[in-house]
Short mmCIF file of C-alpha atoms in Angstrom, two decimals:
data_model
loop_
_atom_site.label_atom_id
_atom_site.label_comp_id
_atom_site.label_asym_id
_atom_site.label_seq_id
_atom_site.Cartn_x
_atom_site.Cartn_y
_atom_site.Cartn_z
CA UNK A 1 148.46 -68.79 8.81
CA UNK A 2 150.95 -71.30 10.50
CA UNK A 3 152.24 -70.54 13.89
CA UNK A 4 152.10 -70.64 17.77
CA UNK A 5 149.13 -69.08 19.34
CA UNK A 6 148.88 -68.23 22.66
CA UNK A 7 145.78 -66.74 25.07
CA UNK A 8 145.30 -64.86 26.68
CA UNK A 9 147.14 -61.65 25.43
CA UNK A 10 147.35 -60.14 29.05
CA UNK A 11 145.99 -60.95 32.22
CA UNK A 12 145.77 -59.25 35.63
CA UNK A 13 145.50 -61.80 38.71
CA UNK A 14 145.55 -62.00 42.09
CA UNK A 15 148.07 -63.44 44.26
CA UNK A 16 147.52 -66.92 45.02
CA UNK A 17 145.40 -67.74 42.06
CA UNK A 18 145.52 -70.70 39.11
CA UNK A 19 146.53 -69.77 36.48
CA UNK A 20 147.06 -71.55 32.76
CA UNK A 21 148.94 -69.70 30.05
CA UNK A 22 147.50 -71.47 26.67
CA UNK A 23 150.00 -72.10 23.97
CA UNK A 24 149.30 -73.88 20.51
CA UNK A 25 151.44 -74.47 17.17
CA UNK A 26 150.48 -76.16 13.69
CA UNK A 27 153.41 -76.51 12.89
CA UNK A 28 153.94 -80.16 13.77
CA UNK A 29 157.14 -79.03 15.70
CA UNK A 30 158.64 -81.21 17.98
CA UNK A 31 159.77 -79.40 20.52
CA UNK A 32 157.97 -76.74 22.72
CA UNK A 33 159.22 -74.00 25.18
CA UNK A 34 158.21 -71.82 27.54
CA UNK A 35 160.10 -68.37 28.25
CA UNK A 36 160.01 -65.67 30.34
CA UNK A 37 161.07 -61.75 29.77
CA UNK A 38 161.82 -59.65 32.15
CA UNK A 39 163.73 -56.44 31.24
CA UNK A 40 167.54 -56.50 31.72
CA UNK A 41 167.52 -60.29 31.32
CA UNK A 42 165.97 -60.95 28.20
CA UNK A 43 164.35 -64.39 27.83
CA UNK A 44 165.22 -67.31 30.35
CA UNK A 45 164.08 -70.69 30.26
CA UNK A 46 161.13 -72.03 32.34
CA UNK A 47 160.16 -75.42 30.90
CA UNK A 48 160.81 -77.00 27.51
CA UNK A 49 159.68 -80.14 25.63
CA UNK A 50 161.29 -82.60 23.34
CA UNK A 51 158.49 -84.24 22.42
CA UNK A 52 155.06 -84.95 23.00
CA UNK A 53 154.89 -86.72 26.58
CA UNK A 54 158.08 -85.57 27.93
CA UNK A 55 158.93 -82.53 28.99
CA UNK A 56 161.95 -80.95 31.13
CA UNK A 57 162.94 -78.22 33.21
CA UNK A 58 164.69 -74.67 32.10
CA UNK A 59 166.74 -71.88 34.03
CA UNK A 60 163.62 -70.75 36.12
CA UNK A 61 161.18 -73.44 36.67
CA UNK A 62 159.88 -72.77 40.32
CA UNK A 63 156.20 -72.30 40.66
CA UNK A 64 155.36 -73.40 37.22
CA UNK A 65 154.61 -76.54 35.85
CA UNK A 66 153.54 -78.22 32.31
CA UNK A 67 152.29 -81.13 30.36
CA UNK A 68 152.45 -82.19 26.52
CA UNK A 69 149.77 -84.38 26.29
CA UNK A 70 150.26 -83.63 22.57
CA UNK A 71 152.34 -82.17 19.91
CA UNK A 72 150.32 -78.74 19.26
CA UNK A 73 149.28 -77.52 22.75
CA UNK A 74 152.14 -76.97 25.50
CA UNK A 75 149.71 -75.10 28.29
CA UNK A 76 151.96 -73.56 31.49
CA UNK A 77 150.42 -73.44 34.98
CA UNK A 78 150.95 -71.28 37.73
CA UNK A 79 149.31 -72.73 40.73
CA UNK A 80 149.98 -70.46 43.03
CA UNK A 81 150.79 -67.32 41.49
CA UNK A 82 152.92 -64.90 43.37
CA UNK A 83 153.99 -60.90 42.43
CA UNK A 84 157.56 -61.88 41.40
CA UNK A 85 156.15 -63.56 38.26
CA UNK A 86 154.79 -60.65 36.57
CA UNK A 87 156.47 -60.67 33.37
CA UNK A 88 155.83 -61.26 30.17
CA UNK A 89 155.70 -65.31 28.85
CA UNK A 90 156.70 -66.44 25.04
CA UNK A 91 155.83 -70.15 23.96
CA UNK A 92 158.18 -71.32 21.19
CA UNK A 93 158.54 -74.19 19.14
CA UNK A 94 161.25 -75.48 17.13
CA UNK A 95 161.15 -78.85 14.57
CA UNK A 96 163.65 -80.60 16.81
CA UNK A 97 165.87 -79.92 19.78
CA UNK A 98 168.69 -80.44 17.38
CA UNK A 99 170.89 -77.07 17.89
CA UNK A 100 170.29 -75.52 14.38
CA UNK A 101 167.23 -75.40 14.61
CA UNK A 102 165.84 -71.83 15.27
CA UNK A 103 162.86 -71.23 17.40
CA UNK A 104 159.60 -69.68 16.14
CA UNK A 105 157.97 -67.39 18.87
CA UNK A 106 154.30 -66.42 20.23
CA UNK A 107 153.39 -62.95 20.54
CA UNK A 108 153.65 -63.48 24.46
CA UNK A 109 150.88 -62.95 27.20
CA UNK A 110 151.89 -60.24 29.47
CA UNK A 111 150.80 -61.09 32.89
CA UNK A 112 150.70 -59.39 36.24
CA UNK A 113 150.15 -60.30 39.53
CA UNK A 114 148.73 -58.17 42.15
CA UNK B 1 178.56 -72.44 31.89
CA UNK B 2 176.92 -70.67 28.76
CA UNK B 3 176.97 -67.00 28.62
CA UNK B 4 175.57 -63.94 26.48
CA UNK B 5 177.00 -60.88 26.82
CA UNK B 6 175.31 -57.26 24.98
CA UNK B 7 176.73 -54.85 26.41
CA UNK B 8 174.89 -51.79 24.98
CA UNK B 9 171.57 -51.86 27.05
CA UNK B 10 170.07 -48.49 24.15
CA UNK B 11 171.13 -47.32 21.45
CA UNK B 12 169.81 -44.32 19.27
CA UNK B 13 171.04 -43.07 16.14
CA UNK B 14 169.67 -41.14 13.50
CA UNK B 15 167.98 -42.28 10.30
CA UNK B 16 170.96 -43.09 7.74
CA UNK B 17 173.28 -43.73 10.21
CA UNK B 18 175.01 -47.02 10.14
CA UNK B 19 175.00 -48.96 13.86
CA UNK B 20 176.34 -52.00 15.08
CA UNK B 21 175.00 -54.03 17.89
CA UNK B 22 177.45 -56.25 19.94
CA UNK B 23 177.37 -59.71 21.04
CA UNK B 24 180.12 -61.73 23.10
CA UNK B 25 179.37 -65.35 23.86
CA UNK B 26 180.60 -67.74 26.13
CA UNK B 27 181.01 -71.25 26.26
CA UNK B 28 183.38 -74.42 26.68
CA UNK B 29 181.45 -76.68 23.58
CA UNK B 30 183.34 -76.49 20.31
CA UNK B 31 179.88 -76.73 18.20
CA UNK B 32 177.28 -74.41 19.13
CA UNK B 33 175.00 -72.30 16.96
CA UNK B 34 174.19 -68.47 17.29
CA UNK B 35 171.33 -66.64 16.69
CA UNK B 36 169.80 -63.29 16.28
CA UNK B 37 166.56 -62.10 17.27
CA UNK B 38 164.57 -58.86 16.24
CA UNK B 39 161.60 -57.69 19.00
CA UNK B 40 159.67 -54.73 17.50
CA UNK B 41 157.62 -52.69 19.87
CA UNK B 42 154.54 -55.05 18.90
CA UNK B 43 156.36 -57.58 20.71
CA UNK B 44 156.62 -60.51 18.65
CA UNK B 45 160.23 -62.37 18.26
CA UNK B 46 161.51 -62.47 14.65
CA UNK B 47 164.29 -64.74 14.08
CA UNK B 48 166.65 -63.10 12.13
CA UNK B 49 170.21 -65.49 11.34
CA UNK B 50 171.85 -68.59 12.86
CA UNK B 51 175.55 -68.90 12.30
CA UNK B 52 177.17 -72.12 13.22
CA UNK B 53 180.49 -72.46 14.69
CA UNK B 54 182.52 -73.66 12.15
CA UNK B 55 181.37 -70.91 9.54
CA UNK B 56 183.38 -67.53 9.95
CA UNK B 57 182.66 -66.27 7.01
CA UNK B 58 180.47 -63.09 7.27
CA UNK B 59 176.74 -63.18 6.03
CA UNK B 60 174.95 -59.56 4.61
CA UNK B 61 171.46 -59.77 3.58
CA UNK B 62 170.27 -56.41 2.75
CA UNK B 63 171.20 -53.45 4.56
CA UNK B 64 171.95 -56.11 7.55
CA UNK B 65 174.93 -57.93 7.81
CA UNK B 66 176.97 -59.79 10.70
CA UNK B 67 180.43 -60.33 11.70
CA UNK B 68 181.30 -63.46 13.54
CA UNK B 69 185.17 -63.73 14.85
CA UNK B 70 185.94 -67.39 17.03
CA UNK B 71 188.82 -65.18 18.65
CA UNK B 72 187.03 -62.94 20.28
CA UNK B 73 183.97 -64.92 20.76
CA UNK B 74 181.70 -62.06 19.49
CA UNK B 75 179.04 -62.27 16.82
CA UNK B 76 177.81 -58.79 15.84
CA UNK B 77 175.20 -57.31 14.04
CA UNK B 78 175.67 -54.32 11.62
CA UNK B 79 172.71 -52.58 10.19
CA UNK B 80 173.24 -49.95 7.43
CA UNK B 81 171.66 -46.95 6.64
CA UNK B 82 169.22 -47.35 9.67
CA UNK B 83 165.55 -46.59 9.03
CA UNK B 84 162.80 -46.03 11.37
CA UNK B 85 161.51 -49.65 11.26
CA UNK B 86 164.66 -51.13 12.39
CA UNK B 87 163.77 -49.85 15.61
CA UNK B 88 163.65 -52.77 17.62
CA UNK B 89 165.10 -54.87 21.29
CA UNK B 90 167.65 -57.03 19.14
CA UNK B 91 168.45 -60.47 20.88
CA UNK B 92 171.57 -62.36 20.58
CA UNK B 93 171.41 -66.25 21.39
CA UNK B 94 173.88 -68.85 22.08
CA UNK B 95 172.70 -72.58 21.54
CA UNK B 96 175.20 -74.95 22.21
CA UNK B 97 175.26 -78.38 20.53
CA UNK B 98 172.77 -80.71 22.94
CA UNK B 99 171.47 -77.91 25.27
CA UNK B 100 169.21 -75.42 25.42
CA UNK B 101 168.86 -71.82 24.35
CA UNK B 102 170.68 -68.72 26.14
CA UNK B 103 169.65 -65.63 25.44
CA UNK B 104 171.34 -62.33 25.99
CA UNK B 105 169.54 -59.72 27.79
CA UNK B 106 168.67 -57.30 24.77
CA UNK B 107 169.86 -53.98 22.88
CA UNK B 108 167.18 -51.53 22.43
CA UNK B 109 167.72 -49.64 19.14
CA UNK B 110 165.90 -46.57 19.01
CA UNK B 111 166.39 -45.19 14.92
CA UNK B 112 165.07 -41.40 14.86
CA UNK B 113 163.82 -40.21 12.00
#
């Protein structure tokens, strides 16, 4: 079945640790986007992706980073994480940036940082 | 700067009953898209309707239908004879031509049976 896939489904981790948030689409979309939901702010922007080999920054983007070394996989670091980003993370990917376009959705990874 | 605005952080009703779910939007773009989400407890985002922002005219598919006024700058969500399965965190979006997505925070619909 076509869609985004992301992994892991939850993780607990330590302050101060690496960590990579996996996120993969068949969908041949363009564009790529990382989201985080916290409750009583819905979904805010962390880092998004035109296209493969670019990518650009969102509403939140402190203390994550990403690549697009191609057009399926759109992985999110935390290098250092830190308590304050225990949420819950949504990849999405969307054919183009264009505006129209809506955005198809992971089923998140819920992490939390101890 | 772009804006979301839904107001009603839960709502419950009772099976049957009709329920609407409010959106107001800001922004200074002319074109710019809307959007509404549906987040069942299994946590997965369903995309539900765009509406662009030179179409007014109202849109009902099934028991759901949506009511977009320019005036007011509110595009809200009407579900009809509410069943359990509707409940749901509903999402509104605002996607202005050339940027990115903004999201308002969520209405948590609780339908009791």
């Amino acid at each position: 079945i076509a869609g985004i896939t992301q992994a892991p489904t939850s993780q607990i981790l330590a302050a101060g640790r690496r960590m990579t948030l996996r996120c993969t689409q068949d969908m041949r979309h363009n564009a790529m986007y990382w989201y985080r939901q916290d409750l009583g702010l819905g979904l805010r922007l962390i880092h998004y992706s035109n296209t493969a080999g670019t990518t650009g920054k969102g509403e939140v983007p402190d203390g994550y980073s990403v690549s697009r070394a191609n057009t399926d996989d759109f992985p999110l670091t935390l290098a250092s994480a830190v308590p304050s980003q225990t949420s819950v993370y949504f990849c999405a990917s969307s054919v183009s940036t264009d505006s129209n376009q809506p955005q198809h959705f992971g089923d998140g990874t819920r992490l939390s940082i101890l | 700067a772009q804006k979301v605005t839904q107001a009603q952080t839960e709502i419950s009703v009772v099976e049957k009953e009709d329920v609407t779910l409010d959106c107001v939007y800001e922004t200074r773009d002319t074109t710019y898209y809307l959007f509404w989400y549906k987040q069942p407890p299994s946590g997965e985002l369903v995309f539900l309707i765009r509406r662009n922002s030179f179409d007014e005219q109202n849109e009902i598919s099934g028991r759901y239908s949506w009511n977009f006024q320019k005036s007011t700058s509110s595009f809200n969500f009407t579900i009809t004879a509410s069943q359990v399965v509707d409940s749901a965190v509903y999402f509104c979006a605002l996607c202005p031509r050339g940027q990115n997505f903004v999201f308002g925070p969520g209405t948590r619909l609780s339908v009791l049976p």
